[in-house]
Amino acid sequence: MSETNGAQHLFDQAIALCGEPNKRIAKVNPAYQNMVGPFGGITAAKILQAILKHPEREGSPISLTVNYLGPINSDEVEIDVVLLRANRSNQHWSVVLKQGSEIQCSATCVFAKRRDTWQSQEAACPDAPHYEDVACIPELPGFPVWVKQYDMRFVSGAPFEKVETAADGIDKDLSESLLWIADKPARKLDFASLASISDAFFPRFIIRRRKLAPLGTVSLTVHFHATEDELEKLESGFVLGHARASKFGGSYFDQTAELWSEDKKLLATTSQMVYYKD
Amino acid sequence: MSETNGAQHLFDQAIALCGEPNKRIAKVNPAYQNMVGPFGGITAAKILQAILKHPEREGSPISLTVNYLGPINSDEVEIDVVLLRANRSNQHWSVVLKQGSEIQCSATCVFAKRRDTWQSQEAACPDAPHYEDVACIPELPGFPVWVKQYDMRFVSGAPFEKVETAADGIDKDLSESLLWIADKPARKLDFASLASISDAFFPRFIIRRRKLAPLGTVSLTVHFHATEDELEKLESGFVLGHARASKFGGSYFDQTAELWSEDKKLLATTSQMVYYKD
């Protein structure tokens, strides 16, 4: 699947870690920069990677919450990883990401050794044409560089999409998007990239209002439904993402999304709260 | 609204705090016990209350994540509260709840001073009859005592509700519930009770499978959409809750819900990951 001709994929470069298991050092990669500081998804992936690479880690991620305290503006960060508790079937991790002595992210994460149980997927995968039949988004003027690292193909709800205004003058459009998304160039999907893609849906404010504004995620939660084995068996790195907001008001809105595999398996669900100014 | 005739409401007794702002001591109230240890909602409310009562707290809650590391089986817990960062418009808090020296919950929470902004509620409140026209659930044999502290009135998806099995033998039912829920006796809704109610939807496993099983929430996230002023103006303590699961598999399922006011305002959205054995 790799199209990087032997060189390490930019995503892997961006989440690479040095240092000790409980105190990692990571470079801030300019390819994943956002408006102010790095794209939140790459930071979440880096935090998850610090747990995935920890020698005491057992099992796979179930739940990850990352809180964004302030913009990272250094070239390097420190990631402090603490295993708070290891139970028979799960592990509770606490992580802080620091720039110098200042905490820029606080995170908690649950890992678990999953077992075979009764199973049922209740949510229904939305209908969408195959990703090969959907056009890539064009270059978006004013958009940050991290957007270039993803192959995004919107079925509906692309940024700045022209939508007819209802006859009574009230815009009836919603902040909903349906899109195929994959690392660019192609890369095998794993838990770290799934965490990053969970934050790669454009802020719903932009989709709804069709303009840019000062905004930033304050808290991101990802619930992982895919097992390691399910990810391993996926034929492509493309995920069908379905994102929306429930409510905008009082400087904050929420943003939720489902991430589906090509064969209609629910891989992850995610929700976040985002600050905005308007 | 109080029907407690001057005595403090059980909920307020259950979230009462002693000690210092950064190191609270709280009793474990037997009225809110679950199968093993206290009901997760009352623990989440206690953690939120420790921040709400902190002298450095500014604004109202935006996002709360509580991770449940192990069952609390002491009469008393310690709640350590740390303000990680205070920005111009928000605050990031980190909380651990301990039983002796052992951490039983880790939590993070964002508070914010909300400002007047453009607003829009995109999610649609489900139709439901008025709560006065919906029957209270009967005593549920085998259910824990915390259930008695809530007035639950199911419009659909009550536990053990008889549902016809489809003709082809495959049960087509989903784990969805729609219900009115309030503190019993009535109590004015506030952020602490909203946090507790966010965890008061029966585990979706029970709704779907119509049986009890070993299960427990490992991580709960609540996103608050209501402002303090909106909560203050509510005429009753009743919330319309709409809960469902997306996927059960590999020992874990998710559970998401929306909490609506009587006048159809979205007060909070919540999601959690739950361990189960089956």
XYZ file of C-alpha atoms in Angstrom:
556
model
C 0.000 0.000 0.000
C 2.937 2.308 0.645
C 3.679 4.771 -2.121
C 6.561 6.405 -0.334
C 9.257 4.374 -2.155
C 11.078 3.244 0.931
C 11.196 6.571 2.743
C 9.256 6.694 5.995
C 5.713 8.035 5.573
C 5.272 11.635 6.742
C 2.675 10.472 9.275
C 5.176 8.047 10.829
C 7.824 10.759 10.875
C 5.339 13.081 12.585
C 4.520 10.603 15.394
C 8.086 9.283 15.857
C 9.254 9.194 19.481
C 12.631 9.294 21.210
C 13.503 9.114 24.894
C 12.311 6.697 27.564
C 8.896 4.953 27.723
C 7.652 7.225 30.544
C 9.236 10.408 29.191
C 9.180 10.673 25.417
C 10.615 13.438 23.289
C 8.917 14.145 19.954
C 9.608 16.603 17.160
C 6.832 18.873 15.910
C 6.606 18.154 12.188
C 5.932 21.229 10.006
C 3.932 19.134 7.490
C 1.049 18.798 9.989
C 0.822 22.424 11.104
C -2.609 23.987 11.635
C -3.543 27.702 11.830
C -1.894 28.042 15.250
C 0.346 25.130 16.281
C 0.080 21.546 15.047
C -3.151 19.898 13.860
C -4.901 18.408 16.932
C -5.222 15.004 15.284
C -1.470 14.537 14.895
C -1.000 15.499 18.550
C -3.653 12.972 19.625
C -1.916 10.321 17.468
C 1.427 11.149 19.070
C -0.050 10.759 22.561
C -1.666 7.444 21.618
C 1.576 6.287 20.004
C 3.429 6.963 23.268
C 1.121 4.433 24.957
C 1.161 1.969 22.032
C 4.981 1.914 22.192
C 5.121 1.583 25.986
C 6.601 -1.798 27.055
C 3.880 -2.257 29.715
C 1.027 -1.677 27.239
C -1.335 -4.619 26.828
C -4.244 -4.832 24.408
C -5.691 -2.166 22.160
C -7.235 1.285 22.727
C -10.881 1.526 23.814
C -11.229 5.195 24.730
C -8.968 8.245 24.363
C -9.640 11.791 25.588
C -7.222 14.604 24.777
C -7.646 18.112 26.206
C -5.912 20.967 24.400
C -4.710 23.556 26.927
C -2.760 25.854 24.639
C -1.080 26.026 21.233
C 2.256 24.236 20.837
C 4.811 26.626 19.334
C 8.090 24.822 20.042
C 9.965 22.415 17.731
C 9.940 19.681 20.339
C 7.597 18.387 23.039
C 7.925 16.044 26.009
C 5.287 13.355 26.560
C 4.990 12.010 30.114
C 3.228 8.651 30.235
C 1.863 7.094 33.459
C 0.122 3.737 33.798
C -2.354 4.577 36.579
C -3.817 1.085 36.883
C -3.550 -2.303 35.231
C -6.589 -4.502 35.866
C -7.093 -8.067 34.678
C -8.653 -6.981 31.412
C -7.862 -3.276 31.024
C -5.299 -0.529 31.615
C -5.811 3.123 32.549
C -3.223 5.573 31.253
C -2.639 9.238 31.973
C -0.522 11.363 29.651
C 0.619 14.980 29.644
C 2.318 16.662 26.717
C 4.637 19.490 27.704
C 6.455 22.305 25.996
C 9.285 23.081 28.399
C 7.627 23.004 31.807
C 4.207 24.026 30.474
C 1.477 21.395 29.999
C -0.122 21.836 26.558
C -2.252 18.655 26.513
C -3.673 16.388 29.183
C -5.010 13.022 28.155
C -6.479 9.820 29.547
C -6.734 6.530 27.721
C -8.174 3.076 28.385
C -6.614 0.005 26.759
C -8.120 -3.475 26.950
C -7.534 -7.076 26.080
C -10.695 -7.707 24.106
C -12.293 -11.163 24.189
C -14.753 -12.865 21.895
C -18.240 -11.914 23.039
C -21.725 -11.648 21.616
C -21.573 -8.849 19.072
C -23.862 -6.573 17.130
C -23.369 -3.456 15.057
C -26.502 -1.348 15.502
C -25.481 1.828 13.721
C -26.048 1.767 9.963
C -23.269 2.772 7.579
C -24.462 5.616 5.334
C -24.686 4.960 1.609
C -21.850 6.456 -0.404
C -20.341 5.920 -3.840
C -16.967 4.126 -3.933
C -14.042 6.449 -3.199
C -12.689 5.941 -6.694
C -15.867 7.570 -7.999
C -15.649 10.662 -5.764
C -13.534 13.706 -6.652
C -10.702 14.882 -4.375
C -11.190 18.320 -2.854
C -9.317 21.036 -4.717
C -6.623 23.179 -3.043
C -8.398 25.317 -0.479
C -6.936 28.823 -0.291
C -6.272 29.871 3.293
C -6.377 26.317 4.617
C -3.456 25.070 6.735
C -0.782 22.663 5.504
C -2.004 19.546 7.401
C -4.971 19.346 4.996
C -2.511 18.432 2.202
C -1.524 15.261 4.092
C -5.010 13.791 3.633
C -6.825 12.551 0.564
C -10.332 13.909 1.214
C -13.199 13.065 -1.118
C -16.472 14.705 -0.152
C -19.754 12.995 -0.946
C -21.548 15.953 0.689
C -20.854 18.848 3.031
C -17.531 20.027 1.581
C -16.170 23.347 2.926
C -17.599 26.338 1.081
C -19.935 24.104 -0.906
C -22.635 26.214 -2.530
C -26.000 25.352 -1.044
C -29.288 26.877 -2.155
C -30.955 29.071 0.422
C -34.541 28.098 1.203
C -37.332 30.151 -0.369
C -38.268 31.798 2.939
C -34.761 33.175 3.243
C -33.773 30.874 6.087
C -30.764 28.740 5.334
C -31.883 25.195 6.052
C -28.457 23.655 5.564
C -26.846 21.635 8.337
C -23.215 21.173 9.309
C -23.197 17.563 8.123
C -20.433 16.055 5.961
C -19.944 12.643 4.420
C -16.486 11.978 2.995
C -13.867 9.400 2.210
C -10.571 10.189 3.867
C -7.158 8.517 3.795
C -3.552 9.405 4.475
C -1.833 10.888 1.413
C 0.150 9.058 0.124
C -1.684 5.860 1.066
C -0.707 4.267 4.396
C -2.080 1.241 6.211
C -4.674 2.272 8.775
C -3.713 1.707 12.406
C -4.892 3.023 15.771
C -2.634 6.092 15.595
C -3.899 7.157 12.166
C -7.496 6.423 13.190
C -7.033 8.791 16.172
C -5.644 11.468 13.869
C -8.447 11.084 11.293
C -10.978 11.425 14.147
C -9.936 15.069 14.352
C -9.557 15.608 10.581
C -13.162 16.609 9.904
C -13.159 20.339 9.319
C -14.690 22.293 12.189
C -18.467 22.183 11.693
C -18.567 25.961 12.020
C -16.752 26.262 8.678
C -19.108 23.802 6.971
C -22.208 25.503 8.338
C -21.203 29.172 8.064
C -19.016 28.817 4.964
C -16.336 31.082 6.350
C -13.220 30.851 8.487
C -13.167 32.143 12.071
C -10.962 31.832 15.164
C -11.700 28.385 16.593
C -10.014 25.469 18.340
C -10.828 22.081 19.843
C -10.688 22.108 23.652
C -11.481 18.413 24.238
C -11.490 15.412 21.888
C -12.759 11.929 22.721
C -12.311 8.874 20.494
C -14.029 5.546 21.161
C -12.391 2.679 19.297
C -14.623 -0.112 18.017
C -12.110 -1.795 15.707
C -9.914 -4.588 16.968
C -6.266 -4.831 15.893
C -7.188 -7.811 13.748
C -9.988 -5.912 11.995
C -7.617 -3.053 11.149
C -4.992 -5.502 9.928
C -7.417 -7.022 7.435
C -8.598 -3.759 5.835
C -7.864 -3.578 2.134
C -7.405 0.173 1.884
C -6.582 3.055 4.171
C -9.816 4.844 3.220
C -12.345 5.604 5.945
C -15.880 6.854 5.341
C -16.400 9.701 7.797
C -19.806 11.064 8.751
C -19.621 14.240 10.839
C -22.143 16.727 12.268
C -22.764 19.203 15.098
C -25.693 19.124 17.534
C -25.532 22.664 18.876
C -23.607 25.913 18.446
C -23.973 28.514 21.201
C -22.164 30.519 23.882
C -18.711 30.263 22.204
C -18.741 26.431 21.903
C -20.105 23.764 19.603
C -19.877 20.000 19.607
C -18.763 17.850 16.712
C -19.413 14.125 16.461
C -18.458 11.618 13.784
C -18.484 7.955 12.878
C -15.564 6.362 10.997
C -16.489 3.415 8.780
C -14.352 0.958 6.848
C -14.871 0.249 3.162
C -16.686 -2.975 4.155
C -19.101 -1.046 6.411
C -17.570 -1.881 9.797
C -17.736 0.843 12.448
C -14.094 1.521 13.329
C -14.452 4.457 15.722
C -16.849 7.105 16.995
C -15.653 10.506 18.127
C -16.944 13.670 19.780
C -15.321 16.968 20.639
C -16.093 20.427 21.978
C -14.768 23.344 19.951
C -14.344 26.997 20.909
C -15.398 29.568 18.300
C -15.631 33.334 18.002
C -18.322 34.883 15.846
C -39.667 22.541 43.523
C -38.196 20.806 46.583
C -40.421 18.169 48.120
C -37.968 17.266 50.834
C -39.630 19.446 53.504
C -36.528 21.291 54.537
C -34.202 18.290 54.806
C -31.337 18.291 52.313
C -32.095 16.331 49.142
C -30.435 12.905 49.005
C -28.573 13.963 45.851
C -27.068 16.955 47.661
C -26.142 14.757 50.615
C -24.490 12.319 48.200
C -22.306 14.990 46.544
C -21.503 16.934 49.743
C -17.808 17.728 50.202
C -15.585 18.428 53.199
C -11.891 19.258 53.358
C -9.886 21.777 51.367
C -10.548 22.955 47.770
C -7.623 20.926 46.369
C -8.166 17.890 48.580
C -11.802 17.092 49.264
C -13.182 14.335 51.428
C -16.576 12.896 50.485
C -18.773 10.224 52.007
C -20.048 7.371 49.854
C -23.837 7.509 50.208
C -25.554 4.090 50.379
C -28.660 5.458 48.605
C -26.751 5.659 45.305
C -25.085 2.244 45.365
C -24.860 0.223 42.159
C -24.187 -3.529 41.730
C -20.551 -3.114 42.753
C -19.686 0.242 44.340
C -21.513 3.524 43.812
C -23.465 4.439 40.658
C -21.005 6.021 38.201
C -23.231 9.065 37.707
C -23.090 10.082 41.366
C -19.293 9.727 41.296
C -19.086 11.904 38.157
C -21.349 14.477 39.862
C -19.119 14.457 42.953
C -16.026 15.072 40.822
C -17.748 17.912 38.957
C -19.010 19.358 42.248
C -15.423 19.456 43.553
C -14.565 21.781 40.643
C -17.812 23.785 40.865
C -17.061 24.509 44.551
C -13.397 25.372 43.953
C -12.678 29.066 44.712
C -10.603 29.428 41.512
C -13.373 28.049 39.282
C -14.629 30.474 36.643
C -17.477 29.851 34.226
C -19.463 26.690 33.602
C -18.575 23.158 32.482
C -18.054 22.462 28.764
C -16.602 18.948 28.777
C -16.102 16.294 31.473
C -14.419 12.891 31.085
C -14.363 10.431 33.980
C -12.458 7.136 33.792
C -13.465 4.393 36.209
C -10.381 2.418 37.276
C -11.922 0.165 39.906
C -14.944 -0.175 42.196
C -15.087 2.061 45.263
C -15.749 -0.047 48.360
C -14.849 2.348 51.167
C -17.201 4.711 53.063
C -15.120 7.732 52.184
C -13.079 8.970 49.237
C -10.529 11.729 48.680
C -10.851 13.983 45.645
C -7.678 15.747 44.522
C -8.374 18.753 42.313
C -5.729 20.486 40.187
C -6.221 23.527 37.959
C -3.770 22.677 35.165
C -4.279 25.890 33.209
C -6.420 29.007 33.289
C -6.634 30.736 29.915
C -8.457 33.984 29.146
C -11.711 32.202 28.369
C -11.352 28.655 29.720
C -9.912 26.490 32.486
C -8.488 22.960 32.324
C -8.921 20.828 35.436
C -7.517 17.443 36.364
C -9.099 15.391 39.154
C -8.311 12.057 40.769
C -10.626 10.279 43.181
C -8.814 8.057 45.667
C -9.731 5.368 48.130
C -6.828 5.432 50.560
C -3.772 5.721 48.315
C -5.428 3.962 45.377
C -6.767 5.993 42.420
C -10.300 4.812 41.557
C -11.214 7.554 39.061
C -9.209 9.903 36.875
C -10.993 12.819 35.285
C -10.394 15.889 33.164
C -12.761 18.803 32.783
C -12.915 22.040 30.781
C -14.758 25.060 32.170
C -15.398 28.239 30.186
C -16.744 31.734 30.400
C -19.263 31.543 27.591
C -20.011 34.657 25.542
C -22.929 35.591 23.325
C -22.207 34.245 19.861
C -24.108 33.211 16.760
C -26.086 30.159 17.763
C -27.965 27.273 16.230
C -29.385 24.019 17.524
C -29.092 21.500 14.691
C -30.144 18.319 16.454
C -33.897 17.756 16.568
C -35.599 16.902 19.845
C -37.510 13.609 19.494
C -41.279 13.686 19.853
C -42.546 12.422 23.193
C -45.734 12.721 25.214
C -45.604 15.028 28.252
C -44.030 13.341 31.286
C -47.323 13.581 33.176
C -48.807 11.276 30.546
C -46.083 8.607 30.796
C -46.099 5.853 33.450
C -43.243 5.494 35.936
C -41.250 2.271 35.669
C -42.313 -0.349 38.208
C -39.908 -1.759 40.820
C -37.330 -3.767 38.918
C -36.318 -6.913 40.793
C -32.564 -7.321 40.923
C -31.897 -3.674 40.094
C -29.574 -1.682 42.387
C -30.754 0.947 44.858
C -29.628 4.050 42.911
C -32.451 3.423 40.433
C -34.938 4.334 43.203
C -33.482 7.850 43.385
C -34.733 8.644 39.877
C -38.214 9.126 38.492
C -37.903 7.298 35.152
C -40.773 7.321 32.672
C -40.074 5.306 29.538
C -41.658 6.320 26.252
C -39.840 3.371 24.624
C -36.980 0.975 25.284
C -37.665 0.175 28.941
C -35.598 -2.645 30.478
C -37.101 -6.066 29.831
C -39.787 -4.537 27.603
C -41.423 -7.289 25.597
C -40.644 -6.808 21.925
C -41.925 -9.039 19.135
C -39.265 -11.104 17.429
C -39.210 -10.741 13.682
C -40.784 -13.518 11.590
C -37.436 -14.802 10.337
C -36.337 -15.422 13.909
C -33.825 -12.583 13.953
C -34.470 -10.058 16.668
C -34.588 -6.714 14.908
C -34.867 -4.655 18.068
C -32.296 -2.001 18.867
C -30.856 -0.803 22.146
C -32.609 2.558 21.885
C -34.519 4.185 24.761
C -36.516 7.389 25.045
C -37.467 8.411 28.559
C -38.254 11.260 30.894
C -35.974 11.261 33.911
C -35.774 13.459 37.018
C -34.409 13.295 40.540
C -36.861 11.712 42.970
C -38.116 13.650 44.892
C -38.018 16.596 42.478
C -34.898 18.776 42.593
C -33.849 21.761 40.505
C -31.591 20.655 37.651
C -27.997 21.886 37.848
C -24.688 20.865 36.272
C -23.990 18.216 38.919
C -27.361 16.497 38.474
C -27.048 16.760 34.683
C -23.680 14.933 34.926
C -25.259 12.228 37.058
C -28.278 11.781 34.757
C -25.839 11.437 31.824
C -24.869 8.077 33.301
C -28.390 7.088 34.441
C -29.449 5.413 31.192
C -29.396 1.681 31.831
C -26.518 -0.082 30.083
C -27.632 -0.657 26.472
C -26.696 -4.318 26.840
C -29.613 -4.780 29.267
C -32.049 -3.013 26.940
C -30.914 -4.987 23.907
C -30.413 -8.448 25.435
C -33.144 -8.184 28.090
C -30.982 -9.748 30.751
C -28.446 -8.693 33.357
C -24.741 -9.446 32.941
C -21.440 -8.353 34.480
C -20.731 -4.909 33.024
C -19.256 -1.550 33.953
C -18.488 1.844 32.419
C -14.759 2.373 31.847
C -14.927 5.926 30.467
C -17.716 8.529 30.461
C -17.678 11.841 28.593
C -20.295 14.577 29.002
C -20.462 17.636 26.756
C -22.495 20.447 28.281
C -24.563 22.627 25.966
C -26.700 24.357 28.600
C -25.583 27.634 30.098
C -26.093 28.335 33.809
C -28.830 30.798 32.876
C -30.651 28.215 30.742
C -30.633 25.692 33.608
C -31.814 28.361 36.038
C -34.883 29.100 33.892
C -36.070 25.488 33.503
C -39.540 24.920 34.908
C -39.083 21.293 35.946
C -36.242 18.925 36.726
C -37.389 16.521 34.021
C -35.010 15.739 31.175
C -35.947 13.840 28.020
C -33.169 11.318 27.460
C -32.533 9.558 24.168
C -29.947 6.777 24.404
C -28.546 4.141 22.045
C -25.485 2.007 21.272
C -23.590 1.939 17.969
C -21.661 -1.294 18.365
C -21.238 -4.215 20.772
C -18.170 -6.417 20.271
C -14.953 -7.711 21.828
C -16.072 -7.100 25.464
C -17.009 -3.427 24.940
C -19.915 -1.367 23.670
C -20.506 2.348 23.374
C -23.506 4.217 24.681
C -24.466 7.720 23.570
C -27.339 9.942 24.636
C -28.833 13.387 24.260
C -30.468 15.159 27.211
C -33.263 17.586 26.316
C -35.218 20.068 28.394
C -39.012 20.164 28.460
C -38.859 23.164 26.066
C -36.729 21.174 23.588
C -33.327 22.712 24.333
C -30.317 20.391 24.076
C -28.764 20.465 27.553
C -26.005 17.863 27.183
C -24.699 15.059 24.983
C -22.850 12.104 26.415
C -20.917 9.039 25.304
C -19.284 6.206 27.187
C -17.517 2.881 26.680
C -18.798 -0.025 28.734
C -17.185 -3.380 29.480
C -19.461 -6.433 29.289
C -19.144 -10.188 29.641
C -21.419 -12.456 27.614
